[in-house]
C-alpha atoms as a printed R data frame, in Angstrom:
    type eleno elety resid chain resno       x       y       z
1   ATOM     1    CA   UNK     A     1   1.907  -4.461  15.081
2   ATOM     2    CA   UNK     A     2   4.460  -6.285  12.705
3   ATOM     3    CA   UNK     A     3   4.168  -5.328   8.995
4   ATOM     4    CA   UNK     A     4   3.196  -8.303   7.751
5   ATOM     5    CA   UNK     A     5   0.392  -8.698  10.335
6   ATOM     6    CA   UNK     A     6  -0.577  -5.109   9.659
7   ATOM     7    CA   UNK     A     7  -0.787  -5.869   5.633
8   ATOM     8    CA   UNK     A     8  -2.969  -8.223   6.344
9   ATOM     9    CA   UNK     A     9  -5.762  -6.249   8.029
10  ATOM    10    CA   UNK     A    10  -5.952  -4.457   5.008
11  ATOM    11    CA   UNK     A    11  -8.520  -5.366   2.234
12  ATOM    12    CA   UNK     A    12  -7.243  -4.935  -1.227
13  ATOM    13    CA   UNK     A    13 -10.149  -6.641  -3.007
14  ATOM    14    CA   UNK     A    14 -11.977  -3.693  -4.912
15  ATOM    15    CA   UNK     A    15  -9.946  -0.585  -4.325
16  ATOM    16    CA   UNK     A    16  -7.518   1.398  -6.633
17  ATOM    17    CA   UNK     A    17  -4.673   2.705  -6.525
18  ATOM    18    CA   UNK     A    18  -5.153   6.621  -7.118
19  ATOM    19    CA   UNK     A    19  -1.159   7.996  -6.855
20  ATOM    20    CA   UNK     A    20   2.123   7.625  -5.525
21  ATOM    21    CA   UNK     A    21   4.111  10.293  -3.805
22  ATOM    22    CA   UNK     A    22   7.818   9.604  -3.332
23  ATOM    23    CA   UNK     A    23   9.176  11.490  -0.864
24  ATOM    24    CA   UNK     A    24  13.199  11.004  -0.414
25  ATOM    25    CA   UNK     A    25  13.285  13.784   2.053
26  ATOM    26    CA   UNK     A    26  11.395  12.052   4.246
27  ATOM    27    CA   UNK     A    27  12.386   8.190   3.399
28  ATOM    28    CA   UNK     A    28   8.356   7.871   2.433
29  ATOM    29    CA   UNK     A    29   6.258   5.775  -0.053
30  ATOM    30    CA   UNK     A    30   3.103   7.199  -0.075
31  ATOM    31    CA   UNK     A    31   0.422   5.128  -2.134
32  ATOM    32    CA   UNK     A    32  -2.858   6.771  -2.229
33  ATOM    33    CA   UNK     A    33  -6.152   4.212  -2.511
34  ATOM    34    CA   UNK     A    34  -9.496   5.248  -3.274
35  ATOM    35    CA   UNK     A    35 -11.067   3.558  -0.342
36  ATOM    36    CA   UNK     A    36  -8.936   1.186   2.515
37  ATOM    37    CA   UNK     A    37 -10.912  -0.591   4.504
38  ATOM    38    CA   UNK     A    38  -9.811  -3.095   7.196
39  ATOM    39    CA   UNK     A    39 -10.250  -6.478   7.748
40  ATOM    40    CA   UNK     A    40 -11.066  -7.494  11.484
41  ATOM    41    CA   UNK     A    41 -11.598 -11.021  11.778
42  ATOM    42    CA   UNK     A    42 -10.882 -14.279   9.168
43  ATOM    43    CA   UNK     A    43 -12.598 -12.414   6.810
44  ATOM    44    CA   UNK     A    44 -13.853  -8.857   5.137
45  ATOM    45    CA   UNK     A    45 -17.549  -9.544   5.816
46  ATOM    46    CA   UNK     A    46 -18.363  -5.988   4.387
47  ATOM    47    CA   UNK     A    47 -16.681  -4.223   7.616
48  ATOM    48    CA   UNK     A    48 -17.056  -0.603   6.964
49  ATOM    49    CA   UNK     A    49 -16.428   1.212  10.154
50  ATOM    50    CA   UNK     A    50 -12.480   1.788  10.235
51  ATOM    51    CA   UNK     A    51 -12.984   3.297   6.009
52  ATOM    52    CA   UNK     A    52 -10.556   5.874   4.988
53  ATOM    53    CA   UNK     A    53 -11.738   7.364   2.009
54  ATOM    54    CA   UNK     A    54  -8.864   8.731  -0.391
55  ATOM    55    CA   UNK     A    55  -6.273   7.451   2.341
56  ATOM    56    CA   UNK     A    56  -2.648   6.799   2.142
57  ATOM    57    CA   UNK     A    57  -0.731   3.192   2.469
58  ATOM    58    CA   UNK     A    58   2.535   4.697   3.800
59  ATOM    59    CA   UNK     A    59   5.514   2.810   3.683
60  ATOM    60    CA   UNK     A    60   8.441   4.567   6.231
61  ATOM    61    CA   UNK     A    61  11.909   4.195   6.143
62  ATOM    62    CA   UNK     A    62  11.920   2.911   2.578
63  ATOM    63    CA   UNK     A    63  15.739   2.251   1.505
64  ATOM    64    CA   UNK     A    64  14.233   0.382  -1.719
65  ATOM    65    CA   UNK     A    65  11.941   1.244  -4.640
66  ATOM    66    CA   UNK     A    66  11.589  -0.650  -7.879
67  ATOM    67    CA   UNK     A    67   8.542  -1.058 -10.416
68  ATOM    68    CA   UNK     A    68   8.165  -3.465 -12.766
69  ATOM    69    CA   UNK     A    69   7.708  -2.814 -15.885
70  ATOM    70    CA   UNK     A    70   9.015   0.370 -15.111
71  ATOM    71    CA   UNK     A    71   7.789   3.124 -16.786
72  ATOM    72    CA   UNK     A    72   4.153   2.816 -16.009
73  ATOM    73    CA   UNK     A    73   1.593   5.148 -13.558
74  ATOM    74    CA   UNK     A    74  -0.204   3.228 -11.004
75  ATOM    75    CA   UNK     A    75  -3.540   3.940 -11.899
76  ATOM    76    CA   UNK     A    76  -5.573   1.392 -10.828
77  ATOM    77    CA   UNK     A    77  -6.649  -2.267  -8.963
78  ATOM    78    CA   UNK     A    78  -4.501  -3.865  -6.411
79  ATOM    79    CA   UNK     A    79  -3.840  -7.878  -7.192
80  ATOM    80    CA   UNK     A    80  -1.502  -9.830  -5.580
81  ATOM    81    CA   UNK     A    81   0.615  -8.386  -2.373
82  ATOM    82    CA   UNK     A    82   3.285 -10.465  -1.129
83  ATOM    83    CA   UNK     A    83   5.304 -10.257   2.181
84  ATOM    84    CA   UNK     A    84   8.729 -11.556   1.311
85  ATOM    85    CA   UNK     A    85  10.485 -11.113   4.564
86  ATOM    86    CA   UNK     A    86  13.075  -9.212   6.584
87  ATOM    87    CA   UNK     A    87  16.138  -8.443   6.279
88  ATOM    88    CA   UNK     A    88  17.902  -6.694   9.361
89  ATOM    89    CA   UNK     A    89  15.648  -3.947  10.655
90  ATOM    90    CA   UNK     A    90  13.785  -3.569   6.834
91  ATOM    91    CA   UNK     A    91  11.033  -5.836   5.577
92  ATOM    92    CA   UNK     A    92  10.382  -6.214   1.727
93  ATOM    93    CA   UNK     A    93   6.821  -6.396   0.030
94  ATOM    94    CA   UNK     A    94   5.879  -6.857  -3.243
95  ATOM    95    CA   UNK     A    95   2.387  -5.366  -4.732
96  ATOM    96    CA   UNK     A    96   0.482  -5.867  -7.749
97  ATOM    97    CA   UNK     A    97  -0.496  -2.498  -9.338
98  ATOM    98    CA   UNK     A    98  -2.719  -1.973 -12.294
99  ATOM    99    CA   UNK     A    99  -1.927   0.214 -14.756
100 ATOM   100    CA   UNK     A   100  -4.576   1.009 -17.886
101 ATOM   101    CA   UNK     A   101  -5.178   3.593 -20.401
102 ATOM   102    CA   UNK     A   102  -6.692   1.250 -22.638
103 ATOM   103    CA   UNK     A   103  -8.050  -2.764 -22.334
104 ATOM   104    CA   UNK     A   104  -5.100  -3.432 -24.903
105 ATOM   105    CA   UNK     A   105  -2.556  -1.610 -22.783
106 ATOM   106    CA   UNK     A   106  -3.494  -2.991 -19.294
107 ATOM   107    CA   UNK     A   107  -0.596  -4.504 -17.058
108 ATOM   108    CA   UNK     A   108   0.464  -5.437 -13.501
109 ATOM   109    CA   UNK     A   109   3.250  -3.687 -12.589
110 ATOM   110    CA   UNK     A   110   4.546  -5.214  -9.475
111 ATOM   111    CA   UNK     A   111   5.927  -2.479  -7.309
112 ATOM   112    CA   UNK     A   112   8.909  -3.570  -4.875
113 ATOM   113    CA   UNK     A   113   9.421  -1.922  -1.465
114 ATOM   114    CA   UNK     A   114  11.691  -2.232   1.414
115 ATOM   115    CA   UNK     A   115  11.092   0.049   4.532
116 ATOM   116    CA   UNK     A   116  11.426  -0.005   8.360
117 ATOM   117    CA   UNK     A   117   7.356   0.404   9.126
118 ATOM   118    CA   UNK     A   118   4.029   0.773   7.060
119 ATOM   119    CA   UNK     A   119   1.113   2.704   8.581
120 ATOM   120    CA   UNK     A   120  -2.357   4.315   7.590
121 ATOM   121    CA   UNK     A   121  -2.613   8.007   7.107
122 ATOM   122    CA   UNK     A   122  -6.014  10.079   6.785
123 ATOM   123    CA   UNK     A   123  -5.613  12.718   4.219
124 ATOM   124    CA   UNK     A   124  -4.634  15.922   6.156
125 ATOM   125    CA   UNK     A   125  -3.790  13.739   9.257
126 ATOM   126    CA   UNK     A   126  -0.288  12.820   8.695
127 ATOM   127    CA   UNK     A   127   0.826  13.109  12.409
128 ATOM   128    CA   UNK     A   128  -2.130  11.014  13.263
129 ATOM   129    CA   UNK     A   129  -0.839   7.681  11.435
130 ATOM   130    CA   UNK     A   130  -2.452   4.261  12.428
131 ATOM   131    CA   UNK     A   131  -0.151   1.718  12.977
132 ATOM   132    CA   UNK     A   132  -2.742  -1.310  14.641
């Protein structure tokens, strides 16, 4: 499945993000969400059966990592994800990540990647990725 088409099976409405793991070894993006859940159909409709509790957004091949404001740990809700396109073999996305220690001292940071692929991992199932 293309990335974009792939993003969009994923429901973002309601879920956190819970960490990041950057792993340069490995050319990964790892963002960790409290609960993914799937979207199969025009909409959501409370479709509960593909959940991955705790389970990793993985972003492969990344070339390209940029937050802003930078600075800030991704701590909580997703907002606005954008697909802005490819370029060559790469595709670029832009997220919306809360980050909040305080009401006063919440912000969006919007988080940048470029990467080759972007699958679903299970925690402790990383050779078992889902890609559809």
């Amino acid at each position: 499945m293309k990335p974009d088409d792939f993003l969009k099976t994923i429901h973002f409405v309601d879920c956190a993000c819970k960490s990041i793991v950057l792993d340069g070894w490995k050319d990964e993006v790892k963002i960790q969400i409290d609960s993914l859940s799937r979207i199969r159909g025009e909409t959501w409709n409370f479709y509960t059966a593909e959940d991955v509790d705790d389970g990793f957004l993985v972003f492969e091949g990344v070339d390209h990592i940029s937050f802003d404001p930078p600075g800030r740990l991704l701590n909580d809700e997703f907002g606005a994800i954008e697909f802005l396109g490819y370029d060559g073999e790469r595709f670029t996305v832009v997220m919306e990540i809360g980050s909040g220690y305080e009401l006063a001292d919440y912000v969006k940071v919007k988080t940048t990647i470029r990467a080759k692929s972007v699958a679903i991992e299970k925690p402790g199932e990383e050779s078992a990725r889902i890609r559809d």
